[in-house]
Amino acid sequence: DVKVTQSSRYLVKRTGEKVFLECVQDMDHENMFWYRQDPGLGLRLIYFSYDVKMKEKGDIPEGYSVSREKKERFSLILESASTNQTSMYLCASKGPWETQYFGPGTRLLVL
Amino acid sequence: GEDVEQSLFLSVREGDSSVINCTYTDSSSTYLYWYKQEPGAGLQLLTYIFSNMDIKQDQRLTVLLNKKDKHLSLRIADTQTGDSAIYFCAESDGGTYKYIFGTGTRLKVLA
């Protein structure tokens, strides 16, 4: 079974803090994704990575950056957290037949 | 742009069949997916169908695709209380890294 893990289930941070969200997959997938999920808006793509050190912006990259130093690990960075970044963050990796496998999510609250 | 639409809520009685519907606009969709999200969790891939298929069955799940009308449905036979969740329809064209998700249908199963 594909396993995608995220470093935290819940996080509470203060405005202006730098926040790191980590995601690890164990299936040697090349492609990994970060989404945020908000009520009524569905899933919106922040960034994706198609290889180590390679990344592409998604639909809402502003205020975020990413890092992919190793194939299994994809990190999302909030350089200076703001209250409008309070959300559920979902990491995914892409398997065969273009299927995506998701981690359990990190619910981030920025105060 | 591409869009995927779903109704917001569906309520059924335990033991009945549930049918969750989805419409999409991208005529180049190659893969269509159904995901399930339980409270506080990530998205779990339930099933997927290629655009050249009309129907796919997997135990209690039946996916029907009407490519002409760009309509996808998920039928859950003998619905159980454990099926209560949010169900997301998604599509991709297979050629890019872009997946379009619907906003999800919340299924409530009444005992």
PDB file of C-alpha atoms in Angstrom:
ATOM      1  CA  ASP A   1       0.000   0.000   0.000  1.00  0.00           C
ATOM      2  CA  VAL A   2       1.141   3.511  -0.774  1.00  0.00           C
ATOM      3  CA  LYS A   3       1.830   5.504   2.313  1.00  0.00           C
ATOM      4  CA  VAL A   4       1.949   9.276   2.425  1.00  0.00           C
ATOM      5  CA  THR A   5       2.639  10.782   5.822  1.00  0.00           C
ATOM      6  CA  GLN A   6       2.552  14.365   7.000  1.00  0.00           C
ATOM      7  CA  SER A   7       4.589  15.599   9.920  1.00  0.00           C
ATOM      8  CA  SER A   8       1.758  17.092  11.940  1.00  0.00           C
ATOM      9  CA  ARG A   9      -2.006  16.614  12.113  1.00  0.00           C
ATOM     10  CA  TYR A  10      -2.597  19.939  13.867  1.00  0.00           C
ATOM     11  CA  LEU A  11      -0.480  23.065  14.116  1.00  0.00           C
ATOM     12  CA  VAL A  12      -1.066  26.417  15.797  1.00  0.00           C
ATOM     13  CA  LYS A  13       1.234  29.258  14.779  1.00  0.00           C
ATOM     14  CA  ARG A  14       1.371  32.992  15.226  1.00  0.00           C
ATOM     15  CA  THR A  15       1.204  35.575  12.469  1.00  0.00           C
ATOM     16  CA  GLY A  16       4.658  36.217  11.008  1.00  0.00           C
ATOM     17  CA  GLU A  17       6.135  32.858  12.007  1.00  0.00           C
ATOM     18  CA  LYS A  18       7.910  30.676   9.465  1.00  0.00           C
ATOM     19  CA  VAL A  19       6.081  27.374   9.159  1.00  0.00           C
ATOM     20  CA  PHE A  20       7.336  24.079   7.735  1.00  0.00           C
ATOM     21  CA  LEU A  21       4.976  21.326   6.666  1.00  0.00           C
ATOM     22  CA  GLU A  22       6.641  18.052   5.802  1.00  0.00           C
ATOM     23  CA  CYS A  23       5.394  15.242   3.608  1.00  0.00           C
ATOM     24  CA  VAL A  24       6.996  11.852   3.002  1.00  0.00           C
ATOM     25  CA  GLN A  25       5.974   9.083   0.599  1.00  0.00           C
ATOM     26  CA  ASP A  26       7.377   5.585   0.531  1.00  0.00           C
ATOM     27  CA  MET A  27       6.586   4.483  -3.022  1.00  0.00           C
ATOM     28  CA  ASP A  28       9.407   6.135  -4.959  1.00  0.00           C
ATOM     29  CA  HIS A  29       6.923   8.375  -6.767  1.00  0.00           C
ATOM     30  CA  GLU A  30       8.422  11.162  -8.814  1.00  0.00           C
ATOM     31  CA  ASN A  31       5.528  13.587  -8.605  1.00  0.00           C
ATOM     32  CA  MET A  32       4.329  15.186  -5.392  1.00  0.00           C
ATOM     33  CA  PHE A  33       1.773  17.905  -4.695  1.00  0.00           C
ATOM     34  CA  TRP A  34       0.666  20.348  -2.025  1.00  0.00           C
ATOM     35  CA  TYR A  35      -2.969  21.454  -1.861  1.00  0.00           C
ATOM     36  CA  ARG A  36      -4.972  23.497   0.531  1.00  0.00           C
ATOM     37  CA  GLN A  37      -8.587  22.665   1.245  1.00  0.00           C
ATOM     38  CA  ASP A  38     -11.093  25.271   2.331  1.00  0.00           C
ATOM     39  CA  PRO A  39     -14.866  24.908   2.800  1.00  0.00           C
ATOM     40  CA  GLY A  40     -16.758  25.603  -0.384  1.00  0.00           C
ATOM     41  CA  LEU A  41     -13.565  25.934  -2.428  1.00  0.00           C
ATOM     42  CA  GLY A  42     -12.533  22.316  -2.753  1.00  0.00           C
ATOM     43  CA  LEU A  43      -8.846  21.560  -3.266  1.00  0.00           C
ATOM     44  CA  ARG A  44      -6.537  24.182  -4.714  1.00  0.00           C
ATOM     45  CA  LEU A  45      -3.056  23.351  -5.905  1.00  0.00           C
ATOM     46  CA  ILE A  46      -0.256  25.348  -4.289  1.00  0.00           C
ATOM     47  CA  TYR A  47       2.842  23.717  -5.791  1.00  0.00           C
ATOM     48  CA  PHE A  48       3.883  20.451  -7.328  1.00  0.00           C
ATOM     49  CA  SER A  49       7.228  18.797  -7.901  1.00  0.00           C
ATOM     50  CA  TYR A  50       8.063  16.389 -10.707  1.00  0.00           C
ATOM     51  CA  ASP A  51      11.544  15.484  -9.564  1.00  0.00           C
ATOM     52  CA  VAL A  52      14.156  16.246  -6.932  1.00  0.00           C
ATOM     53  CA  LYS A  53      14.840  19.984  -6.840  1.00  0.00           C
ATOM     54  CA  MET A  54      12.198  20.557  -9.524  1.00  0.00           C
ATOM     55  CA  LYS A  55       9.007  22.446  -8.790  1.00  0.00           C
ATOM     56  CA  GLU A  56       6.182  24.227 -10.535  1.00  0.00           C
ATOM     57  CA  LYS A  57       3.702  26.754  -9.227  1.00  0.00           C
ATOM     58  CA  GLY A  58       0.121  25.711  -8.931  1.00  0.00           C
ATOM     59  CA  ASP A  59      -2.934  27.935  -8.814  1.00  0.00           C
ATOM     60  CA  ILE A  60      -2.236  29.729  -5.511  1.00  0.00           C
ATOM     61  CA  PRO A  61       1.532  29.834  -4.821  1.00  0.00           C
ATOM     62  CA  GLU A  62       1.603  33.313  -3.270  1.00  0.00           C
ATOM     63  CA  GLY A  63       2.924  33.269   0.281  1.00  0.00           C
ATOM     64  CA  TYR A  64       4.304  29.730  -0.062  1.00  0.00           C
ATOM     65  CA  SER A  65       7.508  28.077  -1.156  1.00  0.00           C
ATOM     66  CA  VAL A  66       8.536  24.419  -1.401  1.00  0.00           C
ATOM     67  CA  SER A  67      11.602  22.273  -1.102  1.00  0.00           C
ATOM     68  CA  ARG A  68      12.362  18.836  -2.568  1.00  0.00           C
ATOM     69  CA  GLU A  69      15.869  17.778  -1.652  1.00  0.00           C
ATOM     70  CA  LYS A  70      15.097  14.056  -1.616  1.00  0.00           C
ATOM     71  CA  LYS A  71      12.682  12.119  -3.766  1.00  0.00           C
ATOM     72  CA  GLU A  72      10.575  10.903  -0.873  1.00  0.00           C
ATOM     73  CA  ARG A  73      10.204  14.237   0.885  1.00  0.00           C
ATOM     74  CA  PHE A  74       8.338  17.388  -0.190  1.00  0.00           C
ATOM     75  CA  SER A  75       8.158  20.342   2.164  1.00  0.00           C
ATOM     76  CA  LEU A  76       5.806  23.304   2.107  1.00  0.00           C
ATOM     77  CA  ILE A  77       7.071  26.509   3.666  1.00  0.00           C
ATOM     78  CA  LEU A  78       5.036  29.481   4.781  1.00  0.00           C
ATOM     79  CA  GLU A  79       7.651  32.222   4.889  1.00  0.00           C
ATOM     80  CA  SER A  80       5.603  34.533   7.124  1.00  0.00           C
ATOM     81  CA  ALA A  81       2.338  32.979   8.200  1.00  0.00           C
ATOM     82  CA  SER A  82      -0.811  35.047   7.930  1.00  0.00           C
ATOM     83  CA  THR A  83      -4.315  34.422   9.230  1.00  0.00           C
ATOM     84  CA  ASN A  84      -5.637  33.818   5.716  1.00  0.00           C
ATOM     85  CA  GLN A  85      -3.358  30.787   5.523  1.00  0.00           C
ATOM     86  CA  THR A  86      -5.412  29.043   8.187  1.00  0.00           C
ATOM     87  CA  SER A  87      -6.519  25.949   6.328  1.00  0.00           C
ATOM     88  CA  MET A  88      -6.242  22.202   5.857  1.00  0.00           C
ATOM     89  CA  TYR A  89      -3.079  21.312   3.925  1.00  0.00           C
ATOM     90  CA  LEU A  90      -2.985  18.090   1.964  1.00  0.00           C
ATOM     91  CA  CYS A  91       0.053  16.456   0.414  1.00  0.00           C
ATOM     92  CA  ALA A  92      -0.251  13.911  -2.384  1.00  0.00           C
ATOM     93  CA  SER A  93       2.005  11.796  -4.544  1.00  0.00           C
ATOM     94  CA  LYS A  94       1.196  10.484  -7.991  1.00  0.00           C
ATOM     95  CA  GLY A  95       1.122   6.798  -8.684  1.00  0.00           C
ATOM     96  CA  PRO A  96       0.302   4.742 -11.783  1.00  0.00           C
ATOM     97  CA  TRP A  97      -2.669   5.596 -14.026  1.00  0.00           C
ATOM     98  CA  GLU A  98      -2.354   9.185 -12.914  1.00  0.00           C
ATOM     99  CA  THR A  99      -3.830   8.362  -9.514  1.00  0.00           C
ATOM    100  CA  GLN A 100      -3.025  10.550  -6.537  1.00  0.00           C
ATOM    101  CA  TYR A 101      -2.479   9.252  -3.019  1.00  0.00           C
ATOM    102  CA  PHE A 102      -3.070  11.691  -0.198  1.00  0.00           C
ATOM    103  CA  GLY A 103      -1.640  12.090   3.260  1.00  0.00           C
ATOM    104  CA  PRO A 104      -3.897  12.567   6.300  1.00  0.00           C
ATOM    105  CA  GLY A 105      -3.670  16.358   6.147  1.00  0.00           C
ATOM    106  CA  THR A 106      -2.351  19.069   8.449  1.00  0.00           C
ATOM    107  CA  ARG A 107      -4.861  21.441   9.939  1.00  0.00           C
ATOM    108  CA  LEU A 108      -3.073  24.760  10.435  1.00  0.00           C
ATOM    109  CA  LEU A 109      -4.413  27.584  12.566  1.00  0.00           C
ATOM    110  CA  VAL A 110      -2.633  30.937  12.332  1.00  0.00           C
ATOM    111  CA  LEU A 111      -3.454  33.323  15.160  1.00  0.00           C
TER     112      LEU A 111
ATOM    113  CA  GLY B   1     -11.540  27.250 -17.523  1.00  0.00           C
ATOM    114  CA  GLU B   2     -12.096  23.649 -16.542  1.00  0.00           C
ATOM    115  CA  ASP B   3     -14.672  23.001 -13.875  1.00  0.00           C
ATOM    116  CA  VAL B   4     -16.071  20.056 -11.948  1.00  0.00           C
ATOM    117  CA  GLU B   5     -19.450  20.407 -10.277  1.00  0.00           C
ATOM    118  CA  GLN B   6     -21.173  18.338  -7.643  1.00  0.00           C
ATOM    119  CA  SER B   7     -24.222  18.777  -5.483  1.00  0.00           C
ATOM    120  CA  LEU B   8     -23.376  19.652  -1.889  1.00  0.00           C
ATOM    121  CA  PHE B   9     -25.448  17.189   0.115  1.00  0.00           C
ATOM    122  CA  LEU B  10     -27.058  13.791  -0.156  1.00  0.00           C
ATOM    123  CA  SER B  11     -28.947  11.921   2.546  1.00  0.00           C
ATOM    124  CA  VAL B  12     -29.939   8.250   2.289  1.00  0.00           C
ATOM    125  CA  ARG B  13     -31.185   5.522   4.599  1.00  0.00           C
ATOM    126  CA  GLU B  14     -28.939   2.666   5.613  1.00  0.00           C
ATOM    127  CA  GLY B  15     -29.279  -0.225   3.190  1.00  0.00           C
ATOM    128  CA  ASP B  16     -30.446   1.955   0.298  1.00  0.00           C
ATOM    129  CA  SER B  17     -28.322   2.789  -2.732  1.00  0.00           C
ATOM    130  CA  SER B  18     -26.602   6.179  -2.970  1.00  0.00           C
ATOM    131  CA  VAL B  19     -25.914   7.910  -6.235  1.00  0.00           C
ATOM    132  CA  ILE B  20     -23.508  10.833  -6.249  1.00  0.00           C
ATOM    133  CA  ASN B  21     -23.338  12.847  -9.448  1.00  0.00           C
ATOM    134  CA  CYS B  22     -20.665  14.994 -11.012  1.00  0.00           C
ATOM    135  CA  THR B  23     -20.391  17.017 -14.208  1.00  0.00           C
ATOM    136  CA  TYR B  24     -17.181  18.264 -15.759  1.00  0.00           C
ATOM    137  CA  THR B  25     -16.365  20.616 -18.585  1.00  0.00           C
ATOM    138  CA  ASP B  26     -12.943  19.521 -19.849  1.00  0.00           C
ATOM    139  CA  SER B  27     -13.479  17.468 -22.986  1.00  0.00           C
ATOM    140  CA  SER B  28      -9.869  16.279 -22.889  1.00  0.00           C
ATOM    141  CA  SER B  29     -10.343  14.529 -19.562  1.00  0.00           C
ATOM    142  CA  THR B  30      -8.652  11.169 -19.728  1.00  0.00           C
ATOM    143  CA  TYR B  31      -9.006   9.973 -16.144  1.00  0.00           C
ATOM    144  CA  LEU B  32     -11.863  10.525 -13.743  1.00  0.00           C
ATOM    145  CA  TYR B  33     -11.680   9.718 -10.063  1.00  0.00           C
ATOM    146  CA  TRP B  34     -13.758   9.359  -6.954  1.00  0.00           C
ATOM    147  CA  TYR B  35     -12.238  10.103  -3.570  1.00  0.00           C
ATOM    148  CA  LYS B  36     -13.691   9.739  -0.086  1.00  0.00           C
ATOM    149  CA  GLN B  37     -12.816  12.028   2.813  1.00  0.00           C
ATOM    150  CA  GLU B  38     -13.790  11.138   6.351  1.00  0.00           C
ATOM    151  CA  PRO B  39     -13.842  13.858   9.033  1.00  0.00           C
ATOM    152  CA  GLY B  40     -10.399  15.238   9.817  1.00  0.00           C
ATOM    153  CA  ALA B  41      -8.683  12.959   7.317  1.00  0.00           C
ATOM    154  CA  GLY B  42      -7.080  13.169   3.907  1.00  0.00           C
ATOM    155  CA  LEU B  43      -8.617  11.989   0.658  1.00  0.00           C
ATOM    156  CA  GLN B  44      -8.791   8.256   0.023  1.00  0.00           C
ATOM    157  CA  LEU B  45      -8.854   7.106  -3.599  1.00  0.00           C
ATOM    158  CA  LEU B  46     -11.959   4.963  -4.067  1.00  0.00           C
ATOM    159  CA  THR B  47     -11.887   4.230  -7.756  1.00  0.00           C
ATOM    160  CA  TYR B  48     -11.081   5.714 -11.134  1.00  0.00           C
ATOM    161  CA  ILE B  49     -12.236   5.243 -14.695  1.00  0.00           C
ATOM    162  CA  PHE B  50     -10.647   5.903 -18.052  1.00  0.00           C
ATOM    163  CA  SER B  51     -12.553   8.133 -20.413  1.00  0.00           C
ATOM    164  CA  ASN B  52     -12.890   5.322 -22.955  1.00  0.00           C
ATOM    165  CA  MET B  53     -14.945   3.265 -20.471  1.00  0.00           C
ATOM    166  CA  ASP B  54     -18.646   3.544 -19.744  1.00  0.00           C
ATOM    167  CA  ILE B  55     -18.859   1.590 -16.534  1.00  0.00           C
ATOM    168  CA  LYS B  56     -16.609   0.216 -13.843  1.00  0.00           C
ATOM    169  CA  GLN B  57     -17.671  -1.960 -10.928  1.00  0.00           C
ATOM    170  CA  ASP B  58     -15.721  -2.631  -7.785  1.00  0.00           C
ATOM    171  CA  GLN B  59     -17.590  -4.503  -5.049  1.00  0.00           C
ATOM    172  CA  ARG B  60     -20.323  -2.117  -3.799  1.00  0.00           C
ATOM    173  CA  LEU B  61     -19.166   0.720  -6.049  1.00  0.00           C
ATOM    174  CA  THR B  62     -20.328   1.334  -9.609  1.00  0.00           C
ATOM    175  CA  VAL B  63     -18.996   4.210 -11.672  1.00  0.00           C
ATOM    176  CA  LEU B  64     -20.931   5.317 -14.741  1.00  0.00           C
ATOM    177  CA  LEU B  65     -19.475   7.681 -17.297  1.00  0.00           C
ATOM    178  CA  ASN B  66     -21.490   9.477 -19.952  1.00  0.00           C
ATOM    179  CA  LYS B  67     -18.773  11.125 -21.969  1.00  0.00           C
ATOM    180  CA  LYS B  68     -21.189  12.829 -24.350  1.00  0.00           C
ATOM    181  CA  ASP B  69     -22.882  14.669 -21.468  1.00  0.00           C
ATOM    182  CA  LYS B  70     -19.651  14.898 -19.414  1.00  0.00           C
ATOM    183  CA  HIS B  71     -21.446  13.283 -16.523  1.00  0.00           C
ATOM    184  CA  LEU B  72     -19.926  10.925 -13.970  1.00  0.00           C
ATOM    185  CA  SER B  73     -21.756   9.130 -11.205  1.00  0.00           C
ATOM    186  CA  LEU B  74     -20.814   6.945  -8.253  1.00  0.00           C
ATOM    187  CA  ARG B  75     -23.338   4.420  -7.021  1.00  0.00           C
ATOM    188  CA  ILE B  76     -22.831   2.842  -3.614  1.00  0.00           C
ATOM    189  CA  ALA B  77     -24.946  -0.252  -3.101  1.00  0.00           C
ATOM    190  CA  ASP B  78     -26.251  -1.195   0.361  1.00  0.00           C
ATOM    191  CA  THR B  79     -25.047   2.068   1.882  1.00  0.00           C
ATOM    192  CA  GLN B  80     -23.756   1.778   5.445  1.00  0.00           C
ATOM    193  CA  THR B  81     -23.247   4.361   8.184  1.00  0.00           C
ATOM    194  CA  GLY B  82     -19.509   3.996   7.611  1.00  0.00           C
ATOM    195  CA  ASP B  83     -20.034   5.414   4.127  1.00  0.00           C
ATOM    196  CA  SER B  84     -20.928   8.799   5.627  1.00  0.00           C
ATOM    197  CA  ALA B  85     -18.223  11.133   4.338  1.00  0.00           C
ATOM    198  CA  ILE B  86     -17.489  13.752   1.709  1.00  0.00           C
ATOM    199  CA  TYR B  87     -17.055  12.374  -1.796  1.00  0.00           C
ATOM    200  CA  PHE B  88     -14.940  14.233  -4.334  1.00  0.00           C
ATOM    201  CA  CYS B  89     -15.054  13.835  -8.062  1.00  0.00           C
ATOM    202  CA  ALA B  90     -11.841  14.766  -9.918  1.00  0.00           C
ATOM    203  CA  GLU B  91     -10.508  14.688 -13.445  1.00  0.00           C
ATOM    204  CA  SER B  92      -7.171  14.965 -15.180  1.00  0.00           C
ATOM    205  CA  ASP B  93      -6.145  15.000 -18.804  1.00  0.00           C
ATOM    206  CA  GLY B  94      -3.126  12.838 -18.076  1.00  0.00           C
ATOM    207  CA  GLY B  95      -0.825  15.151 -19.975  1.00  0.00           C
ATOM    208  CA  THR B  96      -0.216  17.784 -17.329  1.00  0.00           C
ATOM    209  CA  TYR B  97       0.036  17.839 -13.588  1.00  0.00           C
ATOM    210  CA  LYS B  98      -3.316  19.456 -13.250  1.00  0.00           C
ATOM    211  CA  TYR B  99      -6.121  17.718 -11.429  1.00  0.00           C
ATOM    212  CA  ILE B 100      -9.477  19.448 -11.153  1.00  0.00           C
ATOM    213  CA  PHE B 101     -11.510  18.598  -8.067  1.00  0.00           C
ATOM    214  CA  GLY B 102     -15.161  19.208  -7.388  1.00  0.00           C
ATOM    215  CA  THR B 103     -16.167  20.856  -4.132  1.00  0.00           C
ATOM    216  CA  GLY B 104     -17.376  17.556  -2.713  1.00  0.00           C
ATOM    217  CA  THR B 105     -20.724  15.967  -1.867  1.00  0.00           C
ATOM    218  CA  ARG B 106     -21.426  15.322   1.798  1.00  0.00           C
ATOM    219  CA  LEU B 107     -23.180  11.967   2.121  1.00  0.00           C
ATOM    220  CA  LYS B 108     -25.140  11.365   5.303  1.00  0.00           C
ATOM    221  CA  VAL B 109     -26.396   7.854   5.961  1.00  0.00           C
ATOM    222  CA  LEU B 110     -29.334   7.620   8.319  1.00  0.00           C
ATOM    223  CA  ALA B 111     -29.649   4.516  10.508  1.00  0.00           C
TER     224      ALA B 111
END
